Coordinates of C-alpha atoms and ligand atoms in Angstrom, one line a residue:
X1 CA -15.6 7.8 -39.5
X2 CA -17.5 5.9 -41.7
X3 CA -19.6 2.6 -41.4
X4 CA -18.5 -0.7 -42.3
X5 CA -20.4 -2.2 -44.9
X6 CA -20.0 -4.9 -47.7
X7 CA -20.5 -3.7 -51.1
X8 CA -22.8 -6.8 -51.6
X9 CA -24.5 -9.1 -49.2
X10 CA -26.3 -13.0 -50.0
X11 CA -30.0 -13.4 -49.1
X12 CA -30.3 -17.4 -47.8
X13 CA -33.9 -17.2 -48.3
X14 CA -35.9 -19.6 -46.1
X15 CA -39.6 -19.2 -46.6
X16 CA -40.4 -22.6 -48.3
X17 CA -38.7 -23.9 -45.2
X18 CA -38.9 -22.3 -42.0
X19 CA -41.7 -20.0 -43.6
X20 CA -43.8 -22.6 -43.9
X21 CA -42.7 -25.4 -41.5
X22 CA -45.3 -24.0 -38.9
X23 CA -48.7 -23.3 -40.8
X24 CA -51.5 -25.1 -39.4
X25 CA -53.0 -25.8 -42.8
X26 CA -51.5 -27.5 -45.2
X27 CA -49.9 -25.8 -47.8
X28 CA -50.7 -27.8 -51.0
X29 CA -47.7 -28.6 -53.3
X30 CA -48.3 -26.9 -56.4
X31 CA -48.3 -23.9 -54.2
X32 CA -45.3 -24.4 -52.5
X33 CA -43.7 -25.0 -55.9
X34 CA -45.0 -21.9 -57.4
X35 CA -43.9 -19.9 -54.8
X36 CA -40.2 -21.5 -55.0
X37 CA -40.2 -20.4 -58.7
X38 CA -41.4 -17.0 -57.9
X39 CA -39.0 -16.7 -55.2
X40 CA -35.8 -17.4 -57.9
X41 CA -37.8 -15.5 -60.3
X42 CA -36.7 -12.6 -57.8
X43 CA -33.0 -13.2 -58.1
X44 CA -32.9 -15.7 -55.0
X45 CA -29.6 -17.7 -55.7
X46 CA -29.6 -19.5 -52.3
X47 CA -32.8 -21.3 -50.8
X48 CA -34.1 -23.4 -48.2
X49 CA -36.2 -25.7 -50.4
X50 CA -38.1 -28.0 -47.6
X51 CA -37.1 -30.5 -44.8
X52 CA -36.9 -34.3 -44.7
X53 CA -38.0 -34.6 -41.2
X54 CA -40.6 -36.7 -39.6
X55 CA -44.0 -36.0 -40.8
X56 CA -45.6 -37.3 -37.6
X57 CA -43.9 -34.2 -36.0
X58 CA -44.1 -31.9 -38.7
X59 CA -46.7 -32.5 -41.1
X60 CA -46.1 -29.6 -43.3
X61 CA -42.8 -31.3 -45.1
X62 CA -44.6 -34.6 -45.8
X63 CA -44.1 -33.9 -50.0
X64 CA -40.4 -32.6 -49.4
X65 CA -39.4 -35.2 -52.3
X66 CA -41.6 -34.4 -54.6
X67 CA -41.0 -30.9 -53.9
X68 CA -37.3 -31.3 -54.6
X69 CA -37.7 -33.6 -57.3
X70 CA -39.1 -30.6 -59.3
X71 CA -37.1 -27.6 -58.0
X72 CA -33.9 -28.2 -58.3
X73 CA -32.1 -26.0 -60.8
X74 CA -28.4 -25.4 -62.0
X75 CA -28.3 -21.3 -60.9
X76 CA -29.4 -21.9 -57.4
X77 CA -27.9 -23.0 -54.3
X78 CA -30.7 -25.6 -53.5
X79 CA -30.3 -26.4 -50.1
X80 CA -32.6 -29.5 -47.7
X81 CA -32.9 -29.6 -44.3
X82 CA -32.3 -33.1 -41.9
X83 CA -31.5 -34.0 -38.6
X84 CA -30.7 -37.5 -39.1
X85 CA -29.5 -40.7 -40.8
X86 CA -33.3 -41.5 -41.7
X87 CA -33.6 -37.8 -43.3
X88 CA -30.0 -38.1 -44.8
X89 CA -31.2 -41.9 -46.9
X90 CA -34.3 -39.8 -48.3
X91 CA -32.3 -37.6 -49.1
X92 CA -29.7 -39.2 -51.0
X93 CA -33.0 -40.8 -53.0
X94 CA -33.3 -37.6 -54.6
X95 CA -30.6 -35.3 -57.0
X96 CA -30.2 -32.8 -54.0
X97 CA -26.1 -31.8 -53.5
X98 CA -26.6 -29.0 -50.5
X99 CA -28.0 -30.6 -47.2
X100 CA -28.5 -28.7 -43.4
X101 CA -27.8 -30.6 -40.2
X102 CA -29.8 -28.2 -37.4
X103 CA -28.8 -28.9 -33.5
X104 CA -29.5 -26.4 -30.6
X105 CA -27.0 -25.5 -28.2
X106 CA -29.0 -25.6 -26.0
X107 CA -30.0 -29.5 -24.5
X108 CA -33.7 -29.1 -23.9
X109 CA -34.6 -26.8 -26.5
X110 CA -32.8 -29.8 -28.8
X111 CA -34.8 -32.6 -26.9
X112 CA -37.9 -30.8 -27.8
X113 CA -37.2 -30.4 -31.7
X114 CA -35.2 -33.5 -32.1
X115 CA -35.9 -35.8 -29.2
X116 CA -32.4 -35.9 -28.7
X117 CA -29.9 -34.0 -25.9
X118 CA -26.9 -32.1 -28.2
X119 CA -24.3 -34.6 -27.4
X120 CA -26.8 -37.4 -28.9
X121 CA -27.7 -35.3 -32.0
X122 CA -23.8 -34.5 -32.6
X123 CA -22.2 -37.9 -32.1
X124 CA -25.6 -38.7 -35.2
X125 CA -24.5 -35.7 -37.3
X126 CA -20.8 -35.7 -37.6
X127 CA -20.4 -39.4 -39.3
X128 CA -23.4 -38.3 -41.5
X129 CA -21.4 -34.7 -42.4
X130 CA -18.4 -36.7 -43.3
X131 CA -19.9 -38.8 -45.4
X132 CA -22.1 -36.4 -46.9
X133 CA -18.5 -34.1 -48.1
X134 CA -17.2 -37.2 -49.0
X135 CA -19.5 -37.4 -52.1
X136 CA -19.1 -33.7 -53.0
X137 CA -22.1 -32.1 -51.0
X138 CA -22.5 -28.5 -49.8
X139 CA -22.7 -29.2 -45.8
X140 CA -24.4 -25.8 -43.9
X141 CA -24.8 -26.3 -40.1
X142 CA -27.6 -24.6 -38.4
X143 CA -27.1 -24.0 -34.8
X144 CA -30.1 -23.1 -33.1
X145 CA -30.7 -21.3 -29.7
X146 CA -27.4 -19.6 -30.3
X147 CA -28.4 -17.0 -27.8
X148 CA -31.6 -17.8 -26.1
X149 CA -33.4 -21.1 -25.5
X150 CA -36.9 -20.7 -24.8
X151 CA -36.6 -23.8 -21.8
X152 CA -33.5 -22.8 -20.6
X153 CA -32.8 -18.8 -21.0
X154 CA -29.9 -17.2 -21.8
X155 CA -27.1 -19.4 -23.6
X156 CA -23.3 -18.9 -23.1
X157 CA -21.4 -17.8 -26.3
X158 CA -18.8 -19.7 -24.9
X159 CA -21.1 -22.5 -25.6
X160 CA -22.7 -21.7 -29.3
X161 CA -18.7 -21.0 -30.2
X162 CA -17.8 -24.6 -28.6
X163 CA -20.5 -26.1 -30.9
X164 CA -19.5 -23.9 -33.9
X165 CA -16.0 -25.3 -33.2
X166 CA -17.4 -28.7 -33.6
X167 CA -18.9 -28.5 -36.8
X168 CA -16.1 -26.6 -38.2
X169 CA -13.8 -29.0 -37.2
X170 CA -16.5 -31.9 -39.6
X171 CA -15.1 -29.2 -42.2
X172 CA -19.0 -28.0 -42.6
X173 CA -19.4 -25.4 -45.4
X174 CA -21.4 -23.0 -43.5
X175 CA -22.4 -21.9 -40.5
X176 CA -26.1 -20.8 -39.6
X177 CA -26.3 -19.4 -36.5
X178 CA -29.8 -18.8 -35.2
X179 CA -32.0 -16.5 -32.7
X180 CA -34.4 -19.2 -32.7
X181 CA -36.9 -17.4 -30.2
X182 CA -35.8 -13.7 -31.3
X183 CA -34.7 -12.5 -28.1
X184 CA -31.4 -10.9 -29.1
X185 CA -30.4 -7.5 -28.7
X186 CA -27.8 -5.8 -31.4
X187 CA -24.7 -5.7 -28.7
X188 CA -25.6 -9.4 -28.7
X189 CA -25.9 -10.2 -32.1
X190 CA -22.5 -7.6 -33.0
X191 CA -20.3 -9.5 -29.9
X192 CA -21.5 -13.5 -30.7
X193 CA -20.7 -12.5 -34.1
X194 CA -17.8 -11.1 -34.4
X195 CA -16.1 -13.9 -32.6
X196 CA -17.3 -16.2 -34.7
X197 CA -15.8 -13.9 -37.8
X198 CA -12.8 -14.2 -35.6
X199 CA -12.7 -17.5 -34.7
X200 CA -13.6 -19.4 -38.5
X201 CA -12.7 -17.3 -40.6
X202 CA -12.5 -19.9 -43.4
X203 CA -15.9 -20.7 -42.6
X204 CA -19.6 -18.9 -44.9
X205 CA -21.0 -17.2 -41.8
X206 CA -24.8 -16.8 -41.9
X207 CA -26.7 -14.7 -39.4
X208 CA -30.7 -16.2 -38.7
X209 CA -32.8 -13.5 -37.0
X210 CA -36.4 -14.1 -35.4
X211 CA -38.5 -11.0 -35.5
X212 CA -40.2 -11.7 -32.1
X213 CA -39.3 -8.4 -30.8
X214 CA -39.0 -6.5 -33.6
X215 CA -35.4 -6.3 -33.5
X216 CA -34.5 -8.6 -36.2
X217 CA -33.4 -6.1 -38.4
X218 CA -31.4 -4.1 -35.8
X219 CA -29.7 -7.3 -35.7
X220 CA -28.8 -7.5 -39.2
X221 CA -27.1 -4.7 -39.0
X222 CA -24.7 -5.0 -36.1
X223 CA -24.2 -8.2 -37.8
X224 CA -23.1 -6.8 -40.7
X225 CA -21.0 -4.3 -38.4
X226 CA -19.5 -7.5 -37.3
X227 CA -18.3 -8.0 -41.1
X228 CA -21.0 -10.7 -41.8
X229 CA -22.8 -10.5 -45.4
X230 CA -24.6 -13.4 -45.3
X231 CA -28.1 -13.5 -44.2
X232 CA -31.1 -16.3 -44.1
X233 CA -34.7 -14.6 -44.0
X234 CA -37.9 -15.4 -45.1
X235 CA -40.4 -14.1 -47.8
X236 CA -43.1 -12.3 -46.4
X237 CA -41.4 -12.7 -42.2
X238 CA -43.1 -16.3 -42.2
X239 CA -41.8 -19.1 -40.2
X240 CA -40.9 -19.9 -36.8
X241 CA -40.0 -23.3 -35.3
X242 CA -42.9 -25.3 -34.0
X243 CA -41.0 -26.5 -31.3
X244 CA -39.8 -23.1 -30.0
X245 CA -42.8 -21.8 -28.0
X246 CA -43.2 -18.0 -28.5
X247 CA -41.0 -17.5 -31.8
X248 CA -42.4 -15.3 -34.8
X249 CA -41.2 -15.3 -38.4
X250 CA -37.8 -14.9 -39.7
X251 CA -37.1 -11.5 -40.5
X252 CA -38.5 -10.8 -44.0
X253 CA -36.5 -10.9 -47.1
X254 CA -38.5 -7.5 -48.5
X255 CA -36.8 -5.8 -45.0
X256 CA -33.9 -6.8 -45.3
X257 CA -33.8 -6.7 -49.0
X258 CA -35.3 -2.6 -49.1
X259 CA -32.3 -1.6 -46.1
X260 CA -29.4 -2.8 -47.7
X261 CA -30.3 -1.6 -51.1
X262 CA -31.0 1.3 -49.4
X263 CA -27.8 1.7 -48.3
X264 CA -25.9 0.8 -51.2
X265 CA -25.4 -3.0 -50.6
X266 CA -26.1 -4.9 -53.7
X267 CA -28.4 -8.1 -52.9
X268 CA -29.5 -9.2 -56.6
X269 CA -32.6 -9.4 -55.4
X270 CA -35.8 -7.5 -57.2
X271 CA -38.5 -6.1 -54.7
X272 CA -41.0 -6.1 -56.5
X273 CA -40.4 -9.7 -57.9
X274 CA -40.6 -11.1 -54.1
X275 CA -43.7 -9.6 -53.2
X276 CA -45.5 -11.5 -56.0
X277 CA -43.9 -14.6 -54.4
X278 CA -45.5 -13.2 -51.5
X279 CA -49.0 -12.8 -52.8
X280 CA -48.9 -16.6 -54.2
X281 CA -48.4 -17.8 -51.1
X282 CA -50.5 -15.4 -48.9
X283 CA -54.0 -16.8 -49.5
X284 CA -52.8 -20.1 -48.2
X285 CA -51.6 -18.9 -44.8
X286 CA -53.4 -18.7 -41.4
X287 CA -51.5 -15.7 -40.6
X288 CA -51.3 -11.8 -42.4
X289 CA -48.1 -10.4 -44.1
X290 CA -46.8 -7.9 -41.3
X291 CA -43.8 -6.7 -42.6
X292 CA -43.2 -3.3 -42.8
X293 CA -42.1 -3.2 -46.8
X294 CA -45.2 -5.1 -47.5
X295 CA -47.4 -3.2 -45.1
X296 CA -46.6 -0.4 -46.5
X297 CA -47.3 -1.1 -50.1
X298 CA -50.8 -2.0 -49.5
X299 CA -51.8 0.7 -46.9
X300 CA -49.6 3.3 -47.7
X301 CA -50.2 6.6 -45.2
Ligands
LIG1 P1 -38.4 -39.6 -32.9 O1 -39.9 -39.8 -32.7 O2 -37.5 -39.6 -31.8 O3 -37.8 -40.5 -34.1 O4 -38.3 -38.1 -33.6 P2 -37.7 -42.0 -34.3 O5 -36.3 -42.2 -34.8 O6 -38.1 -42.7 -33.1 O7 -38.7 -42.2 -35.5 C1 -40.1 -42.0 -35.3 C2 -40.7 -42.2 -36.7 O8 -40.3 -41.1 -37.5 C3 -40.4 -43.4 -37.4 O9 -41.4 -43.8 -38.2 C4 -39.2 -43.0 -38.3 O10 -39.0 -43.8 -39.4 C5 -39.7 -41.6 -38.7 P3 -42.5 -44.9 -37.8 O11 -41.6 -46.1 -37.7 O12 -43.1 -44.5 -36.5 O13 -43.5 -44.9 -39.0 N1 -38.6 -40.7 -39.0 C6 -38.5 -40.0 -40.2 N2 -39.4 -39.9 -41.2 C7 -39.0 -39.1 -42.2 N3 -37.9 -38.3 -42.2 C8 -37.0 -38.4 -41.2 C9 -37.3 -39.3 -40.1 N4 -36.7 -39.6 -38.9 C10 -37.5 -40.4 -38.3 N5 -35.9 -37.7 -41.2 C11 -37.1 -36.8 -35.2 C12 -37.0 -37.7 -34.0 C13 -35.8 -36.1 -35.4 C14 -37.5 -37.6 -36.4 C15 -38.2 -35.7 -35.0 O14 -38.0 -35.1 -33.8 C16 -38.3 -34.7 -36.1 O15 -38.6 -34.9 -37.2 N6 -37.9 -33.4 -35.7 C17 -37.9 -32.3 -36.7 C18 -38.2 -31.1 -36.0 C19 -38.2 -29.9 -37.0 O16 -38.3 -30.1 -38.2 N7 -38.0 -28.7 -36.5 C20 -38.0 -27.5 -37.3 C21 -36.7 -27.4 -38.1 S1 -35.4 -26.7 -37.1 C22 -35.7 -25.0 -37.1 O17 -36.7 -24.6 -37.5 C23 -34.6 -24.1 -36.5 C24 -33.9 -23.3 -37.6 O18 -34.7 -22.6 -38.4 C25 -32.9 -22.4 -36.9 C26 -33.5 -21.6 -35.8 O19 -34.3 -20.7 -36.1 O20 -33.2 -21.9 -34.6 C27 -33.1 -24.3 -38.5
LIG2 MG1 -35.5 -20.6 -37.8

């Protein structure tokens, strides 16, 4: 008996986004760009660049066009987030071709991030998504509360499949399907997943992992168990959604990134490389670096 692994997995790194959607501070632009360079410098090929959201409600993304006016590069997958017509026009403003729609499954965990129930947010997103693959772009879905909500508990897979089904049905390109609050357990994260393999299998399947518990990365792997090789974390374990009371940071790329290695599993990815994205980023947060890779560089036993 042997373990099922791929022979090469894709980091979706989302630090610029996620990472940094919920520092109090804000995070100046020439920072943010310099750690986006950094981050490719590392062999990141697919990236959550920033969000065109409201910057009443998140102030942090207030310079996402001039952030993707200057980051946008052949070799990477250079992706934007929105979660609405208004966020799709700025969008088209600028020479960005990959775009995320986010929803929750779960009604009041969407109310709170959006201000709109599911249904509302869907009936919105599924014109834009046509038109959006219409003009060529890459469409990735992100579905949020995909097993927890932090308003309403535990959510039905039944549910997170239905809404899956939705999207794939729009023809998205990928599916992102998110842990929001990190509550998941691995016989979670291995049964949700593999019926989604099951179910779309002509679908990119991305697993998103919050470290609340600490049991991100026991995630990842009976995900990959589950025959997924696609994986969104964040530089350093930043992040967390501002309207998801309780969440930590994405699990970090430098975790992820030294286990598979470790285990064989090419990520193209250079450790060393995406701590010193790390370090140009760290000064500027209101929080301390607590992954274990990075913890233990600087106070090694
Ligand atoms: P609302 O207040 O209901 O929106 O907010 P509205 O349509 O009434 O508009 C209010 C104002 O915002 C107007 O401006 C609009 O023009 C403006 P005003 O007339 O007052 O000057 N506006 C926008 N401005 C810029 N870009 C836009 C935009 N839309 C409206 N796209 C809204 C609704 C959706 C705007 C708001 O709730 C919002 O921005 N929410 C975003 C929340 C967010 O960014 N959450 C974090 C990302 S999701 C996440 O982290 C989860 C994920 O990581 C997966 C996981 O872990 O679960 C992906
Ligand atoms: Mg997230």
């Amino acid at each position: 008996m042997s373990l099922q692994l791929p022979k090469k997995v894709t980091i979706i790194e989302v630090g610029p986004r996620d990472g940094l959607q919920n520092e109090k501070n804000f995070i100046s632009t020439a920072v943010k760009k310099e750690f986006i360079f950094a981050l490719k410098k590392a062999g990141i090929k697919e990236l959550e660049l920033t969000s065109f959201v409201s910057p009443k409600w998140v102030p942090q993304m207030i310079d996402a066009a001039e952030i993707v006016s200057d980051c946008l590069d052949e070799q990477t997958r250079n992706i934007v987030l929105t979660p609405n017509q208004k966020g799709i026009e700025r969008v088209s403003m600028t020479d960005c071709k990959a775009v995320a729609v986010f929803v929750g499954v779960s009604n009041t965990f969407n109310k709170h991030n959006i201000n709109k129930t599911t249904t509302e947010s869907m009936k919105e997103l599924l014109p834009i998504i046509s038109g959006l693959k219409s003009k060529g772009y890459f469409v990735r879905a992100c579905i949020s509360t995909a097993f927890y909500c932090p308003y309403e508990g535990k959510i039905l897979e039944e549910d997170t499949l239905a809404l899956c089904r939705e999207f794939v049905d729009a023809e998205v390109d990928e599916l992102s399907v998110a842990d929001t609050i990190g509550m998941a357990v691995p016989s979670e994260a291995f049964s949700l997943f593999s019926k989604l393999k099951q179910a779309f299998p002509g679908v990119l399947l991305t697993a998103h992992f919050h470290d609340t518990r600490k049991l991100a990365l026991t995630n990842v792997f009976a995900a990959l168990q589950a025959g997924v090789d696609r994986f969104d974390s964040s530089a350093g374990g930043l992040g967390g959604c501002p309207f998801a009371p309780g969440a930590a940071g994405n699990v970090a790329t430098e975790d992820v990134v030294y286990m598979l290695e470790r285990m064989g599993i090419d990520t193209g990815i250079d450790l060393e490389k995406l701590i010193e994205a790390v370090e140009i980023v760290k000064p500027h947060l209101s929080r301390s670096i607590e992954s274990t890779y990075y913890q233990l560089q600087h106070h090694p036993n």
